[in-house]
Short mmCIF file of C-alpha atoms in Angstrom, two decimals:
data_model
loop_
_atom_site.label_atom_id
_atom_site.label_comp_id
_atom_site.label_asym_id
_atom_site.label_seq_id
_atom_site.Cartn_x
_atom_site.Cartn_y
_atom_site.Cartn_z
CA MET L 7 0.00 0.00 0.00
CA GLY L 8 1.41 3.40 -0.97
CA THR L 9 2.80 5.60 1.75
CA SER L 10 3.54 8.75 -0.21
CA SER L 11 1.97 10.63 -3.05
CA GLU L 12 5.03 9.94 -5.19
CA ALA L 13 4.58 6.18 -4.71
CA SER L 14 0.83 6.20 -5.08
CA TYR L 15 0.41 8.69 -7.93
CA GLU L 16 2.94 7.48 -10.44
CA ASN L 17 2.46 8.73 -13.99
CA HIS L 18 2.74 5.69 -16.26
CA GLU L 19 0.68 3.71 -18.72
CA LYS L 20 -1.42 1.04 -17.00
CA ASP L 21 -3.26 -1.98 -18.26
CA LYS L 22 -7.00 -1.61 -18.08
CA ASP L 23 -7.32 -4.03 -15.18
CA GLU L 24 -4.40 -2.66 -13.13
CA ILE L 25 -5.34 -1.32 -9.71
CA VAL L 26 -3.33 1.12 -7.61
CA ALA L 27 -3.66 0.90 -3.82
CA VAL L 28 -3.13 3.98 -1.69
CA SER L 29 -2.89 4.71 2.00
CA THR L 30 -5.88 6.34 3.63
CA ARG L 31 -3.45 9.08 4.70
CA GLU L 32 -2.99 10.01 1.04
CA VAL L 33 -6.63 10.35 0.08
CA ASP L 34 -9.20 12.93 1.07
CA THR L 35 -10.81 12.56 4.49
CA ALA L 36 -14.16 12.20 2.74
CA ALA L 37 -13.04 9.32 0.51
CA GLU L 38 -14.60 6.63 2.70
CA LEU L 39 -17.91 8.44 3.08
CA ALA L 40 -18.18 8.94 -0.67
CA SER L 41 -16.75 5.60 -1.79
CA GLY L 42 -18.62 2.69 -3.21
CA ASP L 43 -21.83 2.53 -5.21
CA GLN L 44 -24.36 4.57 -3.25
CA GLY L 45 -26.75 5.26 -6.10
CA PRO L 46 -27.83 8.66 -7.43
CA LEU L 47 -28.05 11.60 -5.07
CA ASP L 48 -31.58 12.80 -4.38
CA PRO L 49 -31.73 16.53 -5.31
CA ALA L 50 -34.29 17.21 -2.59
CA GLU L 51 -32.09 15.59 0.05
CA SER L 52 -29.06 17.46 -1.26
CA LEU L 53 -30.92 20.76 -0.97
CA ARG L 54 -32.14 19.90 2.52
CA VAL L 55 -28.62 19.10 3.70
CA ARG L 56 -27.25 22.28 2.14
CA ARG L 57 -29.85 24.36 3.94
CA LYS L 58 -29.01 22.60 7.18
CA ILE L 59 -25.33 23.36 6.65
CA ASP L 60 -26.03 27.01 5.92
CA LYS L 61 -28.28 27.29 8.95
CA HIS L 62 -25.52 26.13 11.27
CA ILE L 63 -22.32 27.59 9.85
CA LEU L 64 -23.19 30.84 8.06
CA PRO L 65 -24.38 32.72 11.18
CA LEU L 66 -21.12 31.82 12.92
CA MET L 67 -19.05 32.79 9.89
CA CYS L 68 -20.76 36.17 9.97
CA SER L 69 -20.09 36.86 13.63
CA PRO L 70 -16.37 37.12 14.51
CA HIS L 71 -15.78 40.50 12.96
CA SER L 72 -18.13 42.65 14.95
CA GLY L 73 -15.10 43.89 16.86
CA GLN L 74 -12.57 44.01 14.06
CA ASP L 75 -13.65 47.28 12.55
CA SER L 76 -13.40 48.95 15.94
CA ILE L 77 -9.68 48.76 16.40
CA TYR L 78 -7.78 51.75 15.29
CA GLY L 79 -7.83 55.42 14.35
CA GLN L 80 -6.99 58.95 15.30
CA ASP L 81 -8.55 62.37 15.38
CA ASP L 82 -7.95 65.04 12.77
CA THR L 83 -4.93 66.41 14.63
CA GLY L 84 -3.08 63.11 14.33
CA LYS L 85 -3.38 61.99 17.94
CA ARG L 86 -3.32 58.32 18.68
CA GLY L 87 -6.38 56.10 18.82
CA ASN L 88 -7.07 52.39 18.83
CA SER L 89 -10.38 52.30 17.00
CA GLY L 90 -11.59 53.38 13.61
CA HIS L 91 -14.59 54.82 15.36
CA THR L 92 -12.65 56.38 18.20
CA ALA L 93 -11.17 58.70 15.62
CA SER L 94 -14.03 60.97 16.51
CA HIS L 95 -13.76 60.31 20.28
CA THR L 96 -11.97 63.51 21.16
CA SER L 97 -11.77 62.44 24.79
CA TYR L 98 -9.28 59.80 23.70
CA ASN L 99 -6.63 62.39 22.93
CA GLU L 100 -4.67 61.88 26.10
CA PRO L 101 -1.11 63.26 26.27
CA ASN L 102 0.50 60.05 27.50
CA LEU L 103 -0.65 58.28 24.33
CA THR L 104 0.87 60.81 21.95
CA ALA L 105 4.22 62.25 21.05
CA SER L 106 4.03 65.49 19.16
CA ASN L 107 7.26 64.97 17.27
CA SER L 108 6.30 61.53 15.99
CA LYS L 109 2.51 61.55 15.67
CA PRO L 110 2.21 60.54 12.00
CA ILE L 111 4.96 57.93 12.25
CA ARG L 112 3.51 56.33 15.38
CA TYR L 113 0.01 56.34 13.98
CA ASN L 114 1.17 54.71 10.73
CA TRP L 115 3.03 52.06 12.69
CA LEU L 116 -0.10 51.14 14.62
CA GLY L 117 -1.70 50.35 11.27
CA THR L 118 1.36 48.63 9.83
CA ILE L 119 2.30 46.40 12.78
CA PHE L 120 -1.07 44.65 12.59
CA TYR L 121 -0.40 43.55 9.01
CA LEU L 122 3.28 42.78 9.56
CA SER L 123 2.25 40.45 12.37
CA TYR L 124 -0.51 39.05 10.15
CA LEU L 125 2.13 38.45 7.46
CA ALA L 126 4.64 36.81 9.82
CA PHE L 127 2.07 34.38 11.19
CA GLU L 128 0.13 33.69 7.97
CA PHE L 129 2.03 30.55 6.98
CA PRO L 130 2.16 29.14 10.55
CA GLN L 131 -1.56 29.80 10.90
CA ASN L 132 -2.33 27.98 7.65
CA LEU L 133 -0.17 25.03 8.67
CA CYS L 134 -2.05 24.88 11.98
CA LEU L 135 -5.37 24.98 10.14
CA GLN L 136 -4.29 21.89 8.22
CA ARG L 137 -2.84 20.13 11.26
CA PHE L 138 -5.53 20.90 13.89
CA PRO L 139 -9.35 20.87 13.80
CA VAL L 140 -10.31 24.03 11.92
CA GLY L 141 -13.18 25.10 14.17
CA LYS L 142 -11.25 24.63 17.40
CA TRP L 143 -8.18 26.45 16.12
CA MET L 144 -10.27 29.40 14.93
CA SER L 145 -12.06 29.48 18.29
CA PHE L 146 -8.73 29.69 20.13
CA ASN L 147 -7.61 32.60 17.94
CA ILE L 148 -10.91 34.45 18.35
CA PHE L 149 -10.57 34.07 22.13
CA VAL L 150 -7.07 35.58 22.10
CA TRP L 151 -8.40 38.33 19.80
CA ALA L 152 -11.14 39.11 22.35
CA VAL L 153 -8.64 39.37 25.20
CA ALA L 154 -6.43 41.68 23.12
CA LEU L 155 -9.43 43.87 22.30
CA CYS L 156 -10.28 44.30 25.95
CA ALA L 157 -6.61 44.94 26.73
CA HIS L 158 -6.76 48.10 24.58
CA ALA L 159 -8.64 49.74 27.44
CA ALA L 160 -5.65 49.25 29.74
CA CYS L 161 -3.11 50.77 27.34
CA LYS L 162 -1.48 53.93 28.66
CA ASN L 163 1.16 54.51 25.98
CA PHE L 164 2.21 53.75 22.43
CA ALA L 165 4.13 50.60 23.42
CA GLY L 166 1.02 49.04 24.92
CA LEU L 167 -1.03 49.75 21.80
CA PHE L 168 1.78 48.38 19.66
CA VAL L 169 1.76 45.06 21.52
CA VAL L 170 -2.00 44.52 21.42
CA ARG L 171 -2.05 45.40 17.73
CA LEU L 172 0.68 42.83 17.13
CA ILE L 173 -1.37 40.17 18.95
CA LEU L 174 -4.43 41.01 16.86
CA GLY L 175 -2.40 40.50 13.69
CA MET L 176 -1.21 37.09 14.91
CA CYS L 177 -4.79 35.92 15.40
CA GLU L 178 -6.28 37.45 12.28
CA GLY L 179 -4.28 35.12 10.01
CA SER L 180 -6.47 32.17 10.97
CA ILE L 181 -9.86 33.69 10.21
CA THR L 182 -10.00 34.41 6.47
CA ALA L 183 -7.94 31.31 5.63
CA GLY L 184 -10.10 29.19 7.92
CA PHE L 185 -13.31 30.41 6.32
CA MET L 186 -11.95 29.80 2.83
CA ILE L 187 -11.04 26.23 3.78
CA VAL L 188 -14.37 25.51 5.48
CA SER L 189 -16.41 26.94 2.61
CA SER L 190 -14.53 24.81 0.10
CA MET L 191 -15.35 21.74 2.25
CA PHE L 192 -19.08 22.36 2.55
CA HIS L 193 -20.03 24.15 -0.66
CA THR L 194 -19.75 23.59 -4.38
CA ARG L 195 -17.78 26.04 -6.48
CA THR L 196 -20.97 27.77 -7.62
CA GLU L 197 -22.18 28.12 -4.03
CA GLN L 198 -18.79 29.41 -2.89
CA THR L 199 -19.33 32.54 -4.94
CA LEU L 200 -22.14 33.52 -2.57
CA ARG L 201 -20.79 31.89 0.58
CA SER L 202 -17.01 31.72 0.47
CA SER L 203 -16.56 35.14 -1.07
CA ALA L 204 -19.08 36.78 1.20
CA ASP L 205 -18.41 34.93 4.40
CA ALA L 206 -14.97 33.32 4.28
CA SER L 207 -13.44 36.56 3.07
CA LYS L 208 -15.24 38.35 5.91
CA VAL L 209 -15.70 41.46 3.86
CA LEU L 210 -19.47 41.44 3.51
CA MET L 211 -19.86 41.07 7.25
CA ASN L 212 -17.25 43.73 7.83
CA GLY L 213 -19.77 46.06 6.23
CA THR L 214 -22.35 44.96 8.77
CA ALA L 215 -19.71 45.33 11.49
CA GLN L 216 -19.10 48.92 10.43
CA ILE L 217 -22.77 49.71 10.90
CA ILE L 218 -23.09 47.88 14.22
CA SER L 219 -19.84 49.21 15.66
CA GLY L 220 -20.73 52.67 14.35
CA PHE L 221 -23.85 52.73 16.50
CA ILE L 222 -21.99 51.17 19.44
CA SER L 223 -19.33 53.85 19.05
CA PHE L 224 -21.96 56.58 18.87
CA GLY L 225 -23.54 55.24 22.03
CA SER L 226 -20.22 54.98 23.84
CA LEU L 227 -19.61 58.67 23.14
CA HIS L 228 -22.41 59.37 25.59
CA ILE L 229 -20.97 57.23 28.42
CA ARG L 230 -19.61 59.38 31.22
CA THR L 231 -17.72 57.62 34.02
CA LYS L 232 -14.81 58.71 36.18
CA SER L 233 -12.57 55.68 35.68
CA PHE L 234 -13.19 54.90 31.98
CA GLU L 235 -13.21 57.09 28.90
CA PRO L 236 -15.77 56.41 26.09
CA TRP L 237 -13.11 54.78 23.85
CA GLN L 238 -12.26 52.35 26.65
CA TRP L 239 -15.89 51.34 27.01
CA LEU L 240 -15.98 50.76 23.26
CA MET L 241 -13.06 48.31 23.51
CA ILE L 242 -14.60 46.48 26.48
CA ILE L 243 -17.97 46.12 24.72
CA THR L 244 -16.55 44.85 21.43
CA GLY L 245 -14.10 42.58 23.26
CA THR L 246 -16.93 41.02 25.26
CA LEU L 247 -18.96 40.39 22.11
CA THR L 248 -15.94 38.73 20.51
CA LEU L 249 -15.39 36.55 23.58
CA LEU L 250 -18.96 35.24 23.27
CA THR L 251 -18.23 34.48 19.63
CA ALA L 252 -15.17 32.45 20.60
CA LEU L 253 -17.27 30.29 22.91
CA ALA L 254 -19.87 29.77 20.19
CA PHE L 255 -17.16 28.67 17.76
CA TRP L 256 -15.69 26.18 20.20
CA PHE L 257 -18.97 24.37 20.76
CA LEU L 258 -20.84 24.90 17.49
CA PHE L 259 -18.50 25.42 14.53
CA PRO L 260 -17.75 22.19 12.58
CA ASP L 261 -14.27 21.15 11.49
CA SER L 262 -15.41 19.41 8.27
CA PRO L 263 -18.47 17.62 6.80
CA THR L 264 -17.03 14.30 7.98
CA ASN L 265 -17.55 15.14 11.66
CA ALA L 266 -20.11 17.97 11.66
CA TRP L 267 -22.08 17.54 14.89
CA PHE L 268 -25.36 18.73 13.38
CA LEU L 269 -25.32 16.15 10.55
CA THR L 270 -26.24 12.50 10.90
CA LEU L 271 -23.92 9.91 9.33
CA PRO L 272 -26.10 9.60 6.18
CA GLU L 273 -26.28 13.40 5.96
CA ARG L 274 -22.47 13.62 6.19
CA SER L 275 -22.25 11.28 3.24
CA ILE L 276 -24.70 13.45 1.30
CA ALA L 277 -22.76 16.58 2.25
CA VAL L 278 -19.61 15.05 0.78
CA ARG L 279 -21.26 13.56 -2.31
CA ARG L 280 -23.17 16.70 -3.23
CA ILE L 281 -19.88 18.53 -3.81
CA LYS L 282 -19.37 16.46 -6.96
CA ALA L 283 -23.03 16.04 -7.93
CA GLY L 284 -25.07 17.60 -10.72
CA ARG L 285 -23.71 20.50 -12.70
CA ASP L 286 -20.88 21.02 -10.20
CA SER L 287 -19.28 17.66 -10.98
CA GLU L 288 -16.30 19.61 -12.28
CA ASN L 289 -15.43 20.51 -8.70
CA GLN L 290 -12.74 17.81 -8.54
CA THR L 291 -11.49 19.26 -5.26
CA GLY L 292 -12.50 16.85 -2.47
CA VAL L 293 -12.89 18.02 1.11
CA GLU L 294 -9.75 17.81 3.26
CA ASN L 295 -6.47 15.99 3.83
CA LYS L 296 -4.53 16.44 7.09
CA HIS L 297 -1.30 15.05 5.60
CA PHE L 298 1.08 17.83 4.47
CA LYS L 299 2.42 17.18 0.96
CA LYS L 300 5.65 18.94 0.09
CA GLU L 301 5.17 18.48 -3.66
CA GLN L 302 1.85 20.34 -3.51
CA MET L 303 3.46 23.24 -1.69
CA ILE L 304 6.18 23.43 -4.37
CA GLU L 305 3.52 23.35 -7.08
CA ALA L 306 1.72 26.26 -5.43
CA PHE L 307 4.91 28.33 -5.51
CA THR L 308 5.60 27.50 -9.17
CA ASP L 309 2.04 28.05 -10.44
CA PRO L 310 1.81 31.40 -12.34
CA LYS L 311 -1.77 32.05 -11.30
CA THR L 312 -0.74 31.99 -7.64
CA TRP L 313 1.43 35.07 -8.15
CA LEU L 314 -1.08 36.91 -10.32
CA PHE L 315 -3.64 36.54 -7.54
CA ALA L 316 -0.99 37.58 -5.00
CA LEU L 317 -0.07 40.73 -6.96
CA PHE L 318 -3.75 41.61 -7.25
CA SER L 319 -4.19 41.09 -3.52
CA ALA L 320 -1.22 43.31 -2.63
CA LEU L 321 -2.14 46.21 -4.93
CA ASP L 322 -5.86 46.05 -4.14
CA ASN L 323 -5.11 46.41 -0.44
CA VAL L 324 -2.76 49.37 -0.58
CA PRO L 325 -5.94 51.52 -0.79
CA ASN L 326 -7.34 49.58 2.17
CA SER L 327 -5.46 52.01 4.39
CA LEU L 328 -8.54 54.16 3.78
CA THR L 329 -10.28 51.96 6.36
CA ASN L 330 -8.18 53.57 9.07
CA GLN L 331 -8.23 57.03 7.48
CA ARG L 332 -11.93 57.40 6.69
CA GLN L 333 -12.87 58.97 10.01
CA ILE L 334 -10.01 61.44 9.69
CA ILE L 335 -10.80 62.30 6.07
CA VAL L 336 -14.51 62.76 6.73
CA ALA L 337 -13.75 64.91 9.77
CA SER L 338 -11.45 67.06 7.61
CA PHE L 339 -14.42 67.82 5.35
CA GLY L 340 -15.88 69.79 8.26
CA PHE L 341 -18.18 67.31 9.97
CA THR L 342 -18.50 67.14 13.77
CA PRO L 343 -17.31 64.08 15.74
CA PHE L 344 -20.88 62.87 16.21
CA GLN L 345 -21.66 63.32 12.50
CA THR L 346 -18.43 61.60 11.51
CA THR L 347 -19.25 58.58 13.66
CA LEU L 348 -22.74 58.15 12.21
CA LEU L 349 -21.61 58.78 8.62
CA GLY L 350 -19.21 55.86 9.03
CA CYS L 351 -22.24 53.58 9.03
CA VAL L 352 -22.89 54.53 5.40
CA ASP L 353 -19.57 52.93 4.40
CA GLY L 354 -20.80 49.66 5.86
CA PHE L 355 -24.12 49.92 4.01
CA ILE L 356 -22.37 50.58 0.68
CA GLU L 357 -20.06 47.61 1.26
CA ILE L 358 -22.99 45.29 1.94
CA VAL L 359 -25.00 46.40 -1.11
CA THR L 360 -22.13 46.35 -3.59
CA ILE L 361 -20.69 43.02 -2.46
CA TRP L 362 -24.09 41.37 -2.37
CA THR L 363 -25.04 42.58 -5.84
CA GLY L 364 -21.62 41.62 -7.20
CA VAL L 365 -21.61 38.04 -5.92
CA THR L 366 -25.26 37.60 -6.92
CA ILE L 367 -24.47 38.63 -10.51
CA VAL L 368 -21.50 36.26 -10.59
CA SER L 369 -23.60 33.36 -9.26
CA ARG L 370 -26.17 33.88 -12.02
CA ILE L 371 -23.88 34.59 -14.96
CA PRO L 372 -21.38 31.75 -15.49
CA ASN L 373 -17.69 32.60 -15.80
CA SER L 374 -18.20 36.30 -15.08
CA ARG L 375 -15.95 36.79 -12.05
CA ALA L 376 -13.26 38.82 -13.79
CA TYR L 377 -15.71 40.96 -15.72
CA VAL L 378 -17.85 41.81 -12.68
CA GLY L 379 -14.80 42.63 -10.58
CA PHE L 380 -13.47 44.80 -13.44
CA ILE L 381 -16.70 46.79 -13.77
CA TYR L 382 -17.04 47.33 -10.03
CA PHE L 383 -13.70 49.17 -9.98
CA PHE L 384 -15.08 52.03 -12.09
CA PRO L 385 -16.86 53.77 -9.16
CA ASN L 386 -13.55 53.69 -7.29
CA ILE L 387 -11.84 55.51 -10.14
CA LEU L 388 -14.69 58.05 -10.15
CA GLY L 389 -14.26 58.57 -6.41
CA VAL L 390 -10.54 59.24 -6.80
CA PHE L 391 -11.24 61.91 -9.44
CA LEU L 392 -13.95 63.56 -7.35
CA ILE L 393 -11.79 63.81 -4.23
CA ASN L 394 -8.85 65.20 -6.22
CA PHE L 395 -10.70 67.79 -8.30
CA LEU L 396 -13.84 68.89 -6.45
CA PRO L 397 -13.59 72.23 -4.58
CA TRP L 398 -12.60 71.70 -0.96
CA SER L 399 -15.72 73.62 0.09
CA ASN L 400 -17.99 71.01 -1.53
CA LYS L 401 -18.03 68.68 1.46
CA VAL L 402 -21.10 66.73 0.28
CA GLY L 403 -19.44 65.98 -3.06
CA LEU L 404 -16.20 65.02 -1.35
CA LEU L 405 -18.11 62.73 1.01
CA PHE L 406 -19.84 61.10 -1.97
CA GLY L 407 -16.45 60.55 -3.62
CA GLN L 408 -15.18 58.95 -0.42
CA TRP L 409 -18.14 56.59 -0.35
CA THR L 410 -17.78 55.47 -3.98
CA THR L 411 -14.25 54.23 -3.31
CA GLY L 412 -15.77 51.39 -1.29
CA VAL L 413 -17.54 49.80 -4.26
CA GLY L 414 -14.43 48.10 -5.66
CA THR L 415 -14.10 45.95 -2.54
CA THR L 416 -16.23 43.51 -4.53
CA GLY L 417 -13.23 42.68 -6.71
CA PHE L 418 -11.16 41.46 -3.77
CA VAL L 419 -14.10 39.52 -2.35
CA LEU L 420 -14.57 37.73 -5.67
CA SER L 421 -10.86 37.01 -5.93
CA LEU L 422 -10.88 35.09 -2.64
CA SER L 423 -13.59 32.66 -3.72
CA TRP L 424 -12.10 32.54 -7.23
CA LEU L 425 -8.71 31.45 -5.94
CA SER L 426 -10.31 28.75 -3.81
CA SER L 427 -12.35 27.55 -6.79
CA VAL L 428 -9.39 27.23 -9.15
CA THR L 429 -7.06 25.48 -6.69
CA ALA L 430 -7.23 21.79 -5.84
CA GLY L 431 -5.15 19.66 -3.47
CA HIS L 432 -5.51 20.51 0.20
CA THR L 433 -1.88 21.38 0.87
CA LYS L 434 -1.75 23.45 -2.32
CA ARG L 435 -4.95 25.27 -1.36
CA VAL L 436 -3.60 26.04 2.10
CA THR L 437 -0.34 27.32 0.58
CA THR L 438 -2.00 29.51 -2.06
CA ASN L 439 -4.33 30.94 0.56
CA ALA L 440 -1.31 31.80 2.69
CA ILE L 441 0.50 33.43 -0.25
CA MET L 442 -2.51 35.53 -1.22
CA LEU L 443 -3.21 36.62 2.34
CA SER L 444 0.50 37.38 2.84
CA ALA L 445 0.30 39.67 -0.18
CA TYR L 446 -2.82 41.16 1.39
CA CYS L 447 -0.75 41.95 4.48
CA ILE L 448 2.05 43.53 2.45
CA GLY L 449 -0.37 45.88 0.71
CA ASN L 450 -2.07 46.80 3.96
CA ALA L 451 1.25 47.30 5.76
CA ALA L 452 2.58 49.65 3.07
CA GLY L 453 -0.61 51.66 2.64
CA PRO L 454 -0.65 53.67 5.90
CA PHE L 455 2.69 55.34 5.11
CA MET L 456 1.11 57.17 2.16
CA TRP L 457 -0.78 59.37 4.58
CA GLN L 458 1.68 62.03 5.70
CA ALA L 459 1.16 65.50 7.13
CA LYS L 460 2.89 67.17 4.16
CA TYR L 461 0.16 65.94 1.80
CA LYS L 462 -2.74 67.40 3.82
CA PRO L 463 -5.44 68.48 3.40
CA ARG L 464 -6.07 67.27 -0.18
CA ASN L 465 -3.78 64.24 0.04
CA HIS L 466 -3.24 64.26 -3.72
CA VAL L 467 -0.24 61.89 -3.63
CA PRO L 468 -2.01 59.12 -1.68
CA TRP L 469 -5.09 59.39 -3.85
CA ILE L 470 -3.05 59.19 -7.07
CA ILE L 471 -1.31 56.05 -5.77
CA ILE L 472 -4.70 54.58 -4.91
CA GLY L 473 -6.03 55.34 -8.40
CA VAL L 474 -3.03 53.69 -10.07
CA CYS L 475 -3.48 50.58 -7.90
CA TYR L 476 -7.12 50.32 -8.94
CA VAL L 477 -6.27 50.55 -12.65
CA ILE L 478 -3.57 47.85 -12.42
CA CYS L 479 -5.95 45.59 -10.48
CA MET L 480 -8.51 45.87 -13.28
CA GLY L 481 -5.90 44.67 -15.75
CA LEU L 482 -4.82 41.80 -13.49
CA LEU L 483 -8.36 40.41 -13.30
CA LEU L 484 -8.51 40.19 -17.08
CA ALA L 485 -5.01 38.68 -17.24
CA ILE L 486 -5.96 35.94 -14.77
CA ARG L 487 -9.08 35.14 -16.77
CA TYR L 488 -7.10 34.90 -20.00
CA LEU L 489 -4.54 32.56 -18.42
CA LEU L 490 -7.19 30.21 -17.00
CA ALA L 491 -9.30 30.22 -20.19
CA SER L 492 -6.22 29.31 -22.25
CA GLU L 493 -5.42 26.41 -19.92
CA ASN L 494 -8.99 25.12 -20.18
CA LYS L 495 -8.74 25.10 -23.99
CA ARG L 496 -5.41 23.27 -23.80
CA ARG L 497 -6.93 20.56 -21.60
CA ASP L 498 -9.95 20.21 -23.85
CA ASN L 499 -7.59 19.27 -26.68
CA GLU L 500 -5.60 16.74 -24.62
CA PRO L 501 -6.28 12.98 -24.75
CA VAL L 502 -8.16 11.55 -21.76
CA ASP L 503 -5.84 10.95 -18.80
CA THR L 504 -6.52 7.56 -17.18
CA THR L 505 -3.62 7.68 -14.68
CA TYR L 506 -5.87 7.86 -11.62
CA ASP L 507 -8.87 5.87 -12.81
CA ASP L 508 -8.21 2.69 -10.79
CA VAL L 509 -7.27 3.60 -7.23
CA TYR L 510 -8.73 1.99 -4.11
CA ILE L 511 -8.54 2.00 -0.33
CA GLU L 512 -9.13 -0.84 2.07
CA LYS L 513 -11.84 -0.69 4.73
CA ILE L 514 -13.40 -3.24 7.05
CA GLY L 515 -16.98 -4.11 6.18
CA PRO L 516 -19.83 -4.92 8.62
CA ASP L 517 -18.90 -8.62 8.54
CA GLY L 518 -15.28 -7.90 9.50
CA VAL L 519 -13.97 -8.69 6.01
CA VAL L 520 -11.47 -6.27 4.47
CA GLU L 521 -12.94 -4.75 1.32
CA LYS L 522 -11.21 -2.91 -1.51
CA VAL L 523 -13.21 0.18 -2.41
CA LYS L 524 -12.53 2.27 -5.49
CA VAL L 525 -11.83 5.95 -4.79
CA ASP L 526 -13.11 8.56 -7.21
CA LYS L 527 -10.50 10.88 -8.66
CA GLU L 528 -11.75 13.95 -6.83
CA TYR L 529 -11.02 12.23 -3.49
CA LEU L 530 -7.39 11.42 -4.24
CA ASP L 531 -6.35 14.88 -3.07
CA LEU L 532 -4.93 15.72 -6.51
CA THR L 533 -3.97 19.26 -7.42
CA ASP L 534 -5.60 21.18 -10.26
CA ILE L 535 -2.48 20.55 -12.35
CA GLN L 536 -2.27 16.81 -11.61
CA ASN L 537 -5.94 16.25 -12.39
CA ARG L 538 -6.34 16.96 -16.09
CA GLU L 539 -10.13 16.70 -15.82
CA PHE L 540 -10.13 19.80 -13.62
CA ARG L 541 -11.50 22.87 -15.41
CA TYR L 542 -10.95 26.39 -14.12
CA VAL L 543 -13.97 28.58 -13.49
CA LEU L 544 -13.69 32.04 -14.98
#
């Protein structure tokens, strides 16, 4: 019986009756559940199981980020803050948290250290997600995140804020990657457009978080106590909410369809089989394999599409520094702290509407990911022009321009589910996720340093850089589509590959007799390059 992928997956011509045996360690964890002749899958049962899955995992996937958008900011004079919404909490401007000769530098570092920490721990986090139960590992990280959020309230200087921001970055690396992995386990590639892109990428719910935390922040502005400032109450409230989320994840979030607590054994089998059923039979991706495969990691690093997605991720997130600057920019238009806080809720609403419409269009129009992402960048370009050329006195027009720059977030959301859909092999998927999210960190870490005092108040240089990034990202989406479409055509013209047609595992039947059960190709944990029947969605 094979003990390595090299031994088990040997490319050679076989006789028709030749059978290749593989170790259960080599195949997908769902191979046994989906093996054998189980008859056709009942569409009604498949739909029922999918709804049951959505009912149990989507609410939890939506919840961990209620506190994330409430981390970090400053007021319009450059004084230090630890929350995007506390940018308008003027009572937070305490002297022992600022240094007049290094305000911009320190503020930028509070934004950058989060993403540098995220970057440093991205690969370790992805390796842990493969090695440990996904739900439990995410729960642990959300718990640490909650503690770090609450610890903001105890910070008395820049060093304290620096440390808690670093801890937040360490934990954040598990969330997006974890959601991408879980969505690929439970949902077909078509369904991932609506679920993985909206939920695993977190971004849709970040919009909801902006609205919720905006109102929490507005309410905390009215809290008057002797020992705690309003910004401290904001951190305690959001930290407590996140702690409750961690507990919910520990007890309720499944690690994979093979052991989901809310599914019966027959339903687990249906959950696995439906991934390859019907019109999504081209999935060819399996569910999960806990065995790390070095050759898949190498393939991820040598695959051109990995780096195109990574470059897109880096450039698309340089403008994401706007997340931490929005309160400051809006305040500079002449709005009061209370108005600025409430207007921040509009950003969340725009994010929800644009992402939802974008992923809905993609789910209904086949192979439209690149085109939809491309089109949704146009409002961002318009926003850049408005902010650069409108009179500074036109604060309503400037505010409108600021809001339109949030529409293009849809492109990044689609890219997350797209990458997951065009990558097969569990180790390869984990590696590509880590590379893309590392690029995400690099873009986010570099972005804050665009915002310097010498560019105020119009900030023309940062906005020009943002506009250039948007234009390049539009071109990258089309380039990725062209590359994948060309590869699909090449595979269509290739002879049928029968290398992996006769592979089996051994399992003990009810009568105690060892049986040899054939394993379908999609459960051999093959990569998208190894499996020539794999076709890339566009």
